[in-house]
Coordinates of C-alpha atoms in Angstrom, one line a residue:
M1 CA 133.0 134.9 59.7
S2 CA 132.2 134.7 63.3
Y3 CA 128.4 134.5 64.2
T4 CA 126.5 135.1 67.5
C5 CA 124.0 132.3 67.7
F6 CA 125.8 129.6 66.4
N7 CA 129.8 128.4 65.8
L8 CA 130.9 127.4 62.0
D9 CA 133.5 124.9 61.4
I10 CA 134.4 122.9 58.1
A11 CA 136.7 120.0 57.9
G12 CA 136.9 117.0 55.8
G13 CA 134.0 118.4 53.5
V14 CA 131.9 118.4 56.4
A15 CA 131.2 122.2 57.4
H16 CA 129.4 121.5 61.3
V17 CA 126.2 124.2 62.5
R18 CA 126.4 124.3 66.0
F19 CA 123.8 126.7 68.1
S20 CA 125.7 127.8 70.6
R21 CA 123.5 130.0 73.6
G22 CA 122.9 126.1 75.5
D23 CA 122.2 128.6 78.1
K24 CA 119.1 129.9 76.1
F25 CA 117.9 126.6 74.8
N26 CA 118.7 127.9 71.3
S27 CA 116.0 129.9 71.0
F28 CA 115.9 132.1 67.3
T29 CA 117.0 135.3 68.4
P30 CA 116.1 138.5 65.5
E31 CA 119.9 137.9 64.6
F32 CA 119.7 134.0 64.2
W33 CA 117.1 134.5 61.4
R34 CA 119.6 137.0 59.5
E35 CA 123.0 134.6 60.3
L36 CA 121.7 131.8 59.2
P37 CA 120.5 132.2 56.2
D38 CA 123.6 134.2 55.1
A39 CA 125.9 131.3 56.5
I40 CA 124.2 128.4 54.6
T41 CA 124.3 130.7 51.7
E42 CA 127.9 131.3 51.9
I43 CA 128.4 127.6 52.2
S44 CA 126.2 126.6 48.9
E45 CA 127.0 128.9 46.9
N46 CA 130.9 129.4 47.2
A47 CA 131.1 125.3 47.6
K48 CA 132.4 125.3 50.7
A49 CA 131.4 122.3 52.2
R50 CA 129.9 118.3 50.3
V51 CA 127.1 118.8 53.4
I52 CA 126.3 120.3 56.2
V53 CA 125.6 119.3 59.9
L54 CA 123.6 121.4 62.1
S55 CA 123.7 120.4 66.0
A56 CA 123.1 122.8 69.3
E57 CA 125.3 122.2 72.3
G58 CA 123.3 122.3 75.7
K59 CA 120.5 120.3 77.0
H60 CA 117.4 121.8 73.8
F61 CA 118.2 121.4 70.3
T62 CA 116.0 125.0 70.1
A63 CA 112.7 126.1 72.3
G64 CA 111.9 128.1 68.6
M65 CA 111.0 131.6 68.5
D66 CA 112.4 133.8 71.2
I67 CA 110.5 135.1 73.3
S68 CA 112.0 139.0 72.4
V69 CA 110.4 138.2 68.8
F70 CA 106.8 138.3 71.0
M71 CA 107.2 140.8 73.4
S72 CA 109.4 143.8 70.9
G73 CA 105.7 144.1 69.4
A74 CA 107.1 143.3 66.5
L75 CA 104.1 141.4 65.4
D76 CA 101.7 144.1 65.8
A77 CA 99.8 146.2 64.3
P78 CA 99.1 149.7 63.5
P79 CA 95.7 150.3 64.0
E80 CA 95.5 152.9 61.8
N81 CA 95.3 150.8 58.6
R82 CA 95.5 147.3 59.5
E83 CA 95.1 146.3 55.5
V84 CA 98.7 148.2 55.2
A85 CA 100.1 146.7 58.1
A86 CA 99.3 143.0 56.9
E87 CA 100.9 143.5 53.6
A88 CA 103.7 144.3 55.2
F89 CA 103.4 141.2 58.2
R90 CA 103.3 139.0 55.0
H91 CA 106.8 140.3 54.0
H92 CA 108.1 139.9 57.0
V93 CA 107.1 135.9 57.6
K94 CA 108.2 135.7 54.1
A95 CA 111.6 136.7 55.4
L96 CA 111.5 134.2 58.0
Q97 CA 110.4 131.1 55.6
N98 CA 113.7 131.9 53.3
T99 CA 116.0 131.4 56.4
F100 CA 114.3 127.7 56.8
S101 CA 114.4 127.6 52.5
A102 CA 118.1 128.8 52.6
L103 CA 118.3 125.2 53.9
E104 CA 116.2 123.3 51.8
S105 CA 118.1 125.2 48.8
A106 CA 121.4 124.6 49.7
R107 CA 123.1 122.3 46.9
Q108 CA 124.6 120.3 49.5
P109 CA 122.4 118.0 52.1
V110 CA 121.4 119.8 55.4
L111 CA 121.7 117.0 58.5
A112 CA 120.4 117.9 62.1
A113 CA 121.5 116.1 64.5
I114 CA 118.6 117.4 67.6
Q115 CA 119.0 116.4 71.3
G116 CA 116.0 117.4 73.9
G117 CA 113.3 119.6 72.6
A118 CA 113.1 121.0 68.9
V119 CA 110.3 123.1 69.7
G120 CA 107.8 125.6 67.4
A121 CA 110.5 127.2 65.1
G122 CA 112.7 124.2 65.5
V123 CA 109.8 122.2 64.0
D124 CA 110.3 124.3 60.4
L125 CA 113.8 124.1 61.0
A126 CA 114.2 120.6 61.0
T127 CA 111.7 119.5 58.1
A128 CA 113.7 121.4 55.9
C129 CA 116.3 119.6 56.4
D130 CA 117.3 116.8 53.9
C131 CA 118.2 113.8 56.9
R132 CA 117.0 114.3 60.5
Y133 CA 118.6 112.2 63.6
A134 CA 117.8 112.9 67.2
S135 CA 118.9 111.7 71.0
A136 CA 117.0 109.4 72.8
D137 CA 115.9 112.2 75.0
A138 CA 114.7 114.4 72.0
F139 CA 110.8 115.3 71.4
F140 CA 109.0 117.7 68.9
C141 CA 106.6 119.7 69.4
V142 CA 104.7 122.3 66.8
Q143 CA 104.1 124.6 69.9
E144 CA 102.9 127.5 67.6
T145 CA 99.1 126.2 68.3
A146 CA 99.6 125.8 72.2
I147 CA 100.4 130.0 72.1
G148 CA 97.3 131.0 70.0
M149 CA 98.8 131.0 66.5
T150 CA 99.2 128.8 63.5
A151 CA 102.5 127.6 62.5
D152 CA 104.2 130.1 59.3
V153 CA 107.4 129.4 59.0
G154 CA 107.9 126.1 57.4
T155 CA 105.6 123.7 59.2
F156 CA 102.8 123.0 57.2
P157 CA 103.8 122.5 53.5
R158 CA 106.7 120.1 55.1
L159 CA 105.9 118.3 57.9
A160 CA 103.2 116.1 56.0
K161 CA 105.5 115.5 53.4
V162 CA 107.8 114.1 55.6
I163 CA 105.4 112.6 57.8
P164 CA 101.6 110.8 57.6
E165 CA 99.4 113.5 57.1
G166 CA 97.3 112.3 60.2
W167 CA 100.2 112.5 62.6
A168 CA 101.4 116.2 60.4
R169 CA 97.5 117.0 62.0
Q170 CA 97.5 115.4 65.3
M171 CA 101.3 117.4 66.5
A172 CA 99.5 120.6 64.7
Y173 CA 96.2 120.8 66.0
T174 CA 97.3 119.0 70.0
A175 CA 100.8 121.0 70.0
E176 CA 101.7 117.1 71.7
R177 CA 105.1 116.6 72.7
V178 CA 106.3 113.6 70.0
P179 CA 109.2 111.6 71.6
A180 CA 112.3 110.4 69.6
A181 CA 111.1 106.8 69.4
K182 CA 107.4 107.8 68.2
A183 CA 109.2 110.3 65.2
K184 CA 111.2 107.4 64.1
E185 CA 108.1 105.4 64.0
I186 CA 106.2 107.8 61.3
G187 CA 109.7 109.1 59.6
L188 CA 110.2 112.0 61.5
V189 CA 113.9 111.0 62.3
N190 CA 115.7 108.4 60.3
E191 CA 117.5 106.8 63.5
V192 CA 117.4 107.2 67.5
F193 CA 121.1 107.3 69.1
D194 CA 121.1 106.8 72.7
T195 CA 123.3 109.7 74.0
H196 CA 124.0 113.2 72.6
E197 CA 127.3 112.2 72.1
A198 CA 126.4 108.8 70.4
L199 CA 124.3 111.1 67.7
L200 CA 126.7 113.7 67.1
G201 CA 129.1 111.0 66.2
G202 CA 126.7 108.8 64.1
V203 CA 126.0 112.0 62.3
M204 CA 128.9 113.0 61.3
D205 CA 130.2 109.5 60.0
I206 CA 127.5 109.9 58.0
A207 CA 127.9 113.2 57.0
G208 CA 131.2 111.6 56.3
K209 CA 130.1 109.2 54.2
I210 CA 128.1 111.4 51.6
A211 CA 131.4 113.7 51.7
A212 CA 133.4 110.8 49.7
H213 CA 131.0 110.7 47.1
S214 CA 130.7 112.9 43.7
P215 CA 129.6 116.3 44.6
L216 CA 127.8 116.4 41.6
A217 CA 126.2 113.6 41.5
V218 CA 124.9 114.4 45.2
T219 CA 123.8 117.7 44.7
G220 CA 121.7 116.2 41.8
C221 CA 120.1 113.4 44.1
K222 CA 119.2 116.4 46.4
R223 CA 117.7 118.4 43.4
M224 CA 115.8 114.9 42.0
I225 CA 114.3 114.4 45.6
N226 CA 112.7 117.9 46.0
Y227 CA 111.6 118.0 42.4
A228 CA 110.2 114.9 42.7
R229 CA 108.7 116.1 46.3
D230 CA 106.8 118.2 44.3
H231 CA 106.1 117.0 40.6
T232 CA 104.8 114.6 38.9
T233 CA 106.5 111.1 38.2
A234 CA 106.4 111.9 34.6
D235 CA 107.7 115.7 35.0
T236 CA 110.3 114.3 37.6
L237 CA 111.8 111.5 34.9
D238 CA 111.5 114.4 32.2
Y239 CA 114.2 116.6 34.6
I240 CA 115.9 113.8 35.2
G241 CA 116.5 112.9 31.8
L242 CA 117.3 116.8 30.9
W243 CA 119.3 116.6 33.9
N244 CA 121.9 113.4 33.4
A245 CA 121.9 115.0 29.5
A246 CA 123.8 117.9 30.2
M247 CA 125.6 117.3 34.2
L248 CA 125.9 113.3 33.7
R249 CA 130.0 112.9 34.5
S250 CA 132.0 109.6 33.0
D251 CA 135.2 110.8 34.7
D252 CA 133.2 110.4 38.1
I253 CA 132.2 106.9 37.5
K254 CA 135.2 106.3 35.7
E255 CA 137.6 107.6 39.0
S256 CA 135.2 105.6 41.4
Y257 CA 135.3 102.4 39.8
I258 CA 139.5 102.9 39.5
A259 CA 139.3 103.7 43.1
K260 CA 137.8 101.2 44.0
S261 CA 139.8 98.3 42.3
E262 CA 143.1 100.1 43.9
K263 CA 141.5 100.2 47.1
R264 CA 141.7 103.9 47.6
A265 CA 139.4 107.0 48.1
P266 CA 137.9 108.0 44.9
K267 CA 139.2 111.7 44.4
F268 CA 135.9 113.9 42.5
D269 CA 136.2 118.1 41.6
E270 CA 133.9 120.6 43.7
L271 CA 131.3 121.9 43.0
Q272 CA 132.6 125.3 41.3
P273 CA 131.2 129.1 43.2
V274 CA 128.1 129.9 41.9
K275 CA 128.4 133.1 40.3
K276 CA 126.7 136.6 41.6
G277 CA 126.1 139.5 38.6
L278 CA 128.1 139.6 35.5

Protein backbone atom coordinates (compact mmCIF):
# COMPACT_ATOMS: atom_id res chain seq x y z
CA MET A 1 0.00 0.00 0.00
CA SER A 2 1.03 3.62 -0.54
CA TYR A 3 0.65 6.29 2.12
CA THR A 4 0.55 10.08 1.92
CA CYS A 5 2.57 10.79 5.09
CA PHE A 6 5.26 8.12 5.10
CA ASN A 7 6.96 5.41 3.08
CA LEU A 8 6.96 1.78 4.18
CA ASP A 9 9.55 -0.81 3.22
CA ILE A 10 9.96 -4.33 4.60
CA ALA A 11 13.20 -6.24 4.20
CA GLY A 12 15.16 -8.73 6.28
CA GLY A 13 12.39 -8.95 8.85
CA VAL A 14 12.49 -5.17 9.48
CA ALA A 15 9.57 -2.90 8.60
CA HIS A 16 10.86 0.64 8.06
CA VAL A 17 8.31 3.44 8.34
CA ARG A 18 9.93 6.69 7.17
CA PHE A 19 7.97 9.94 7.60
CA SER A 20 8.10 11.60 4.20
CA ARG A 21 6.90 15.19 4.73
CA GLY A 22 10.29 16.61 5.59
CA ASP A 23 9.51 19.95 3.95
CA LYS A 24 6.64 20.32 6.44
CA PHE A 25 8.71 19.06 9.38
CA ASN A 26 6.67 15.84 9.25
CA SER A 27 3.76 17.44 11.07
CA PHE A 28 0.83 15.12 11.72
CA THR A 29 -2.01 15.87 9.30
CA PRO A 30 -5.46 14.25 9.55
CA GLU A 31 -4.29 11.60 7.06
CA PHE A 32 -1.41 10.63 9.33
CA TRP A 33 -3.70 9.81 12.23
CA ARG A 34 -5.61 7.37 10.01
CA GLU A 35 -2.69 5.91 8.06
CA LEU A 36 -0.20 5.12 10.83
CA PRO A 37 -2.41 2.81 12.94
CA ASP A 38 -3.60 1.06 9.78
CA ALA A 39 -0.01 0.40 8.67
CA ILE A 40 1.21 -0.71 12.10
CA THR A 41 -1.81 -2.97 12.67
CA GLU A 42 -1.34 -4.56 9.25
CA ILE A 43 2.31 -5.35 10.03
CA SER A 44 1.46 -6.61 13.50
CA GLU A 45 -1.60 -8.73 12.81
CA ASN A 46 -0.24 -10.29 9.63
CA ALA A 47 3.28 -10.87 11.03
CA LYS A 48 4.87 -9.07 8.09
CA ALA A 49 8.05 -8.22 10.00
CA ARG A 50 9.91 -9.05 13.20
CA VAL A 51 10.66 -5.46 14.22
CA ILE A 52 9.43 -1.99 13.20
CA VAL A 53 11.64 1.10 12.79
CA LEU A 54 10.26 4.64 12.65
CA SER A 55 12.45 7.36 11.14
CA ALA A 56 11.96 10.59 9.25
CA GLU A 57 13.20 12.51 6.25
CA GLY A 58 14.32 16.11 6.58
CA LYS A 59 15.68 18.18 9.43
CA HIS A 60 13.17 17.18 12.10
CA PHE A 61 11.56 13.94 13.24
CA THR A 62 8.22 15.70 13.66
CA ALA A 63 6.80 19.09 14.59
CA GLY A 64 3.78 17.33 16.10
CA MET A 65 0.17 18.15 15.30
CA ASP A 66 -0.18 20.02 12.01
CA ILE A 67 -1.52 23.56 12.38
CA SER A 68 -4.35 22.72 9.96
CA VAL A 69 -5.92 20.48 12.60
CA PHE A 70 -6.14 23.40 15.05
CA MET A 71 -7.24 25.99 12.50
CA SER A 72 -9.91 23.86 10.78
CA GLY A 73 -12.42 24.26 13.60
CA ALA A 74 -12.37 20.54 14.33
CA LEU A 75 -11.52 21.25 17.97
CA ASP A 76 -14.20 23.89 18.48
CA ALA A 77 -17.30 22.97 20.49
CA PRO A 78 -20.73 24.06 19.16
CA PRO A 79 -22.11 26.64 21.61
CA GLU A 80 -25.68 25.28 21.65
CA ASN A 81 -24.86 22.14 23.68
CA ARG A 82 -21.42 22.17 25.24
CA GLU A 83 -21.89 18.91 27.15
CA VAL A 84 -22.97 16.86 24.15
CA ALA A 85 -20.10 18.33 22.15
CA ALA A 86 -17.66 17.46 24.94
CA GLU A 87 -18.82 13.83 24.93
CA ALA A 88 -18.25 13.60 21.19
CA PHE A 89 -14.85 15.31 21.51
CA ARG A 90 -13.78 12.70 24.05
CA HIS A 91 -14.25 10.01 21.40
CA HIS A 92 -12.29 12.11 18.92
CA VAL A 93 -9.38 12.29 21.37
CA LYS A 94 -9.58 8.54 21.98
CA ALA A 95 -9.25 7.93 18.23
CA LEU A 96 -6.09 10.06 18.18
CA GLN A 97 -4.75 8.23 21.23
CA ASN A 98 -5.31 4.90 19.48
CA THR A 99 -2.93 5.99 16.71
CA PHE A 100 0.01 5.82 19.09
CA SER A 101 -1.37 2.98 21.20
CA ALA A 102 -1.09 0.86 18.04
CA LEU A 103 2.69 1.13 18.41
CA GLU A 104 2.55 -0.06 22.00
CA SER A 105 0.11 -2.86 21.13
CA ALA A 106 2.07 -4.14 18.13
CA ARG A 107 3.38 -7.67 18.54
CA GLN A 108 6.78 -6.52 17.30
CA PRO A 109 9.19 -4.11 19.04
CA VAL A 110 9.04 -0.56 17.65
CA LEU A 111 12.27 1.48 17.51
CA ALA A 112 12.24 5.26 16.95
CA ALA A 113 15.21 6.95 15.24
CA ILE A 114 14.80 10.63 16.12
CA GLN A 115 16.72 13.49 14.52
CA GLY A 116 16.06 17.18 15.05
CA GLY A 117 12.87 17.95 16.94
CA ALA A 118 10.32 15.60 18.43
CA VAL A 119 7.79 18.22 19.39
CA GLY A 120 4.34 18.02 20.95
CA ALA A 121 2.61 14.90 19.69
CA GLY A 122 6.06 13.70 18.62
CA VAL A 123 6.80 13.07 22.31
CA ASP A 124 3.55 11.12 22.60
CA LEU A 125 4.59 8.98 19.63
CA ALA A 126 8.13 8.46 20.88
CA THR A 127 7.06 7.32 24.33
CA ALA A 128 4.71 4.75 22.77
CA CYS A 129 7.71 3.08 21.09
CA ASP A 130 9.75 0.36 22.77
CA CYS A 131 13.11 2.11 22.37
CA ARG A 132 14.17 5.60 21.33
CA TYR A 133 17.47 6.67 19.76
CA ALA A 134 18.56 10.18 18.82
CA SER A 135 21.05 12.11 16.75
CA ALA A 136 23.18 14.69 18.57
CA ASP A 137 21.02 17.56 17.27
CA ALA A 138 17.75 16.03 18.51
CA PHE A 139 15.55 17.64 21.13
CA PHE A 140 12.23 16.83 22.81
CA CYS A 141 9.53 19.30 23.80
CA VAL A 142 6.06 18.95 25.35
CA GLN A 143 4.95 21.91 23.26
CA GLU A 144 1.24 21.66 24.09
CA THR A 145 1.67 23.64 27.31
CA ALA A 146 3.16 26.56 25.39
CA ILE A 147 0.13 26.79 23.09
CA GLY A 148 -2.46 26.69 25.84
CA MET A 149 -3.48 23.08 26.16
CA THR A 150 -2.75 19.96 28.18
CA ALA A 151 -1.18 17.17 26.12
CA ASP A 152 -3.80 14.48 25.61
CA VAL A 153 -2.72 11.78 23.16
CA GLY A 154 -0.22 9.84 25.25
CA THR A 155 2.43 11.96 26.93
CA PHE A 156 1.30 11.73 30.54
CA PRO A 157 0.48 8.03 30.94
CA ARG A 158 3.83 7.10 29.35
CA LEU A 159 6.44 9.82 29.84
CA ALA A 160 6.52 9.55 33.64
CA LYS A 161 7.06 5.80 33.29
CA VAL A 162 9.98 6.29 30.90
CA ILE A 163 11.84 9.04 32.76
CA PRO A 164 11.94 10.23 36.40
CA GLU A 165 8.67 11.86 37.39
CA GLY A 166 10.36 15.14 38.27
CA TRP A 167 11.72 15.46 34.75
CA ALA A 168 8.35 14.57 33.23
CA ARG A 169 6.79 17.33 35.30
CA GLN A 170 9.46 19.86 34.35
CA MET A 171 9.12 19.06 30.65
CA ALA A 172 5.34 19.39 30.83
CA TYR A 173 5.17 22.51 33.01
CA THR A 174 7.85 24.50 31.19
CA ALA A 175 7.52 23.25 27.59
CA GLU A 176 11.30 23.63 27.45
CA ARG A 177 13.45 21.79 24.94
CA VAL A 178 15.35 18.81 26.29
CA PRO A 179 18.45 18.21 24.12
CA ALA A 180 19.64 14.76 23.12
CA ALA A 181 22.43 14.57 25.70
CA LYS A 182 20.05 15.38 28.56
CA ALA A 183 17.44 13.01 27.10
CA LYS A 184 19.99 10.19 27.29
CA GLU A 185 20.99 11.20 30.82
CA ILE A 186 17.40 10.94 32.08
CA GLY A 187 16.63 7.76 30.16
CA LEU A 188 14.37 9.16 27.46
CA VAL A 189 16.66 7.77 24.75
CA ASN A 190 18.89 4.69 24.77
CA GLU A 191 21.74 6.13 22.76
CA VAL A 192 22.84 9.29 20.96
CA PHE A 193 24.57 9.17 17.56
CA ASP A 194 26.70 11.93 16.07
CA THR A 195 24.84 12.30 12.76
CA HIS A 196 21.52 11.46 11.14
CA GLU A 197 23.23 8.82 9.01
CA ALA A 198 24.92 7.20 12.01
CA LEU A 199 21.60 7.25 13.84
CA LEU A 200 19.71 5.36 11.17
CA GLY A 201 22.59 2.94 10.62
CA GLY A 202 22.85 2.24 14.32
CA VAL A 203 19.11 1.71 14.77
CA MET A 204 18.95 -0.58 11.77
CA ASP A 205 21.81 -2.60 13.25
CA ILE A 206 19.87 -2.98 16.50
CA ALA A 207 16.75 -3.92 14.53
CA GLY A 208 18.72 -6.60 12.72
CA LYS A 209 19.86 -8.11 16.01
CA ILE A 210 16.24 -8.25 17.21
CA ALA A 211 15.07 -9.78 13.94
CA ALA A 212 17.63 -12.58 14.29
CA HIS A 213 15.93 -13.92 17.42
CA SER A 214 12.84 -16.09 17.81
CA PRO A 215 9.78 -13.93 17.01
CA LEU A 216 7.83 -15.85 19.64
CA ALA A 217 10.43 -15.08 22.31
CA VAL A 218 10.67 -11.41 21.32
CA THR A 219 6.93 -10.81 21.30
CA GLY A 220 6.79 -12.53 24.68
CA CYS A 221 9.44 -10.13 26.00
CA LYS A 222 7.46 -7.11 24.78
CA ARG A 223 4.25 -8.41 26.28
CA MET A 224 5.89 -9.12 29.64
CA ILE A 225 7.63 -5.75 29.89
CA ASN A 226 4.41 -3.88 29.09
CA TYR A 227 2.51 -6.02 31.58
CA ALA A 228 5.12 -5.57 34.30
CA ARG A 229 4.99 -1.80 33.85
CA ASP A 230 1.26 -1.76 34.57
CA HIS A 231 0.94 -4.53 37.21
CA THR A 232 2.44 -5.67 40.50
CA THR A 233 5.48 -7.92 40.64
CA ALA A 234 3.35 -10.82 41.95
CA ASP A 235 0.81 -10.47 39.15
CA THR A 236 3.56 -10.27 36.53
CA LEU A 237 5.37 -13.34 37.84
CA ASP A 238 2.13 -15.28 37.68
CA TYR A 239 1.45 -14.07 34.15
CA ILE A 240 4.95 -14.98 32.96
CA GLY A 241 4.45 -18.47 34.38
CA LEU A 242 1.17 -18.85 32.51
CA TRP A 243 2.69 -17.46 29.31
CA ASN A 244 5.60 -19.88 29.30
CA ALA A 245 3.39 -22.80 30.33
CA ALA A 246 1.50 -22.19 27.09
CA MET A 247 4.08 -20.71 24.72
CA LEU A 248 7.59 -21.75 25.73
CA ARG A 249 8.83 -23.49 22.58
CA SER A 250 11.57 -26.03 23.25
CA ASP A 251 12.28 -26.38 19.51
CA ASP A 252 13.40 -22.74 19.41
CA ILE A 253 15.74 -23.31 22.33
CA LYS A 254 17.22 -26.37 20.64
CA GLU A 255 17.59 -24.52 17.34
CA SER A 256 19.46 -21.68 19.09
CA TYR A 257 22.05 -24.07 20.53
CA ILE A 258 22.38 -26.17 17.37
CA ALA A 259 22.82 -23.08 15.17
CA LYS A 260 25.50 -21.75 17.49
CA SER A 261 27.39 -25.05 17.44
CA GLU A 262 27.15 -25.17 13.64
CA LYS A 263 28.20 -21.51 13.35
CA ARG A 264 25.12 -20.47 11.37
CA ALA A 265 22.14 -18.19 11.85
CA PRO A 266 19.22 -19.90 13.61
CA LYS A 267 15.95 -20.46 11.77
CA PHE A 268 12.70 -19.74 13.58
CA ASP A 269 9.05 -19.90 12.63
CA GLU A 270 7.33 -16.57 12.08
CA LEU A 271 4.36 -15.48 14.14
CA GLN A 272 1.09 -16.49 12.58
CA PRO A 273 -1.34 -13.89 11.25
CA VAL A 274 -4.12 -12.96 13.64
CA LYS A 275 -7.44 -14.41 12.49
CA LYS A 276 -10.30 -11.95 12.09
CA GLY A 277 -13.80 -13.23 12.70
CA LEU A 278 -14.74 -16.90 12.47
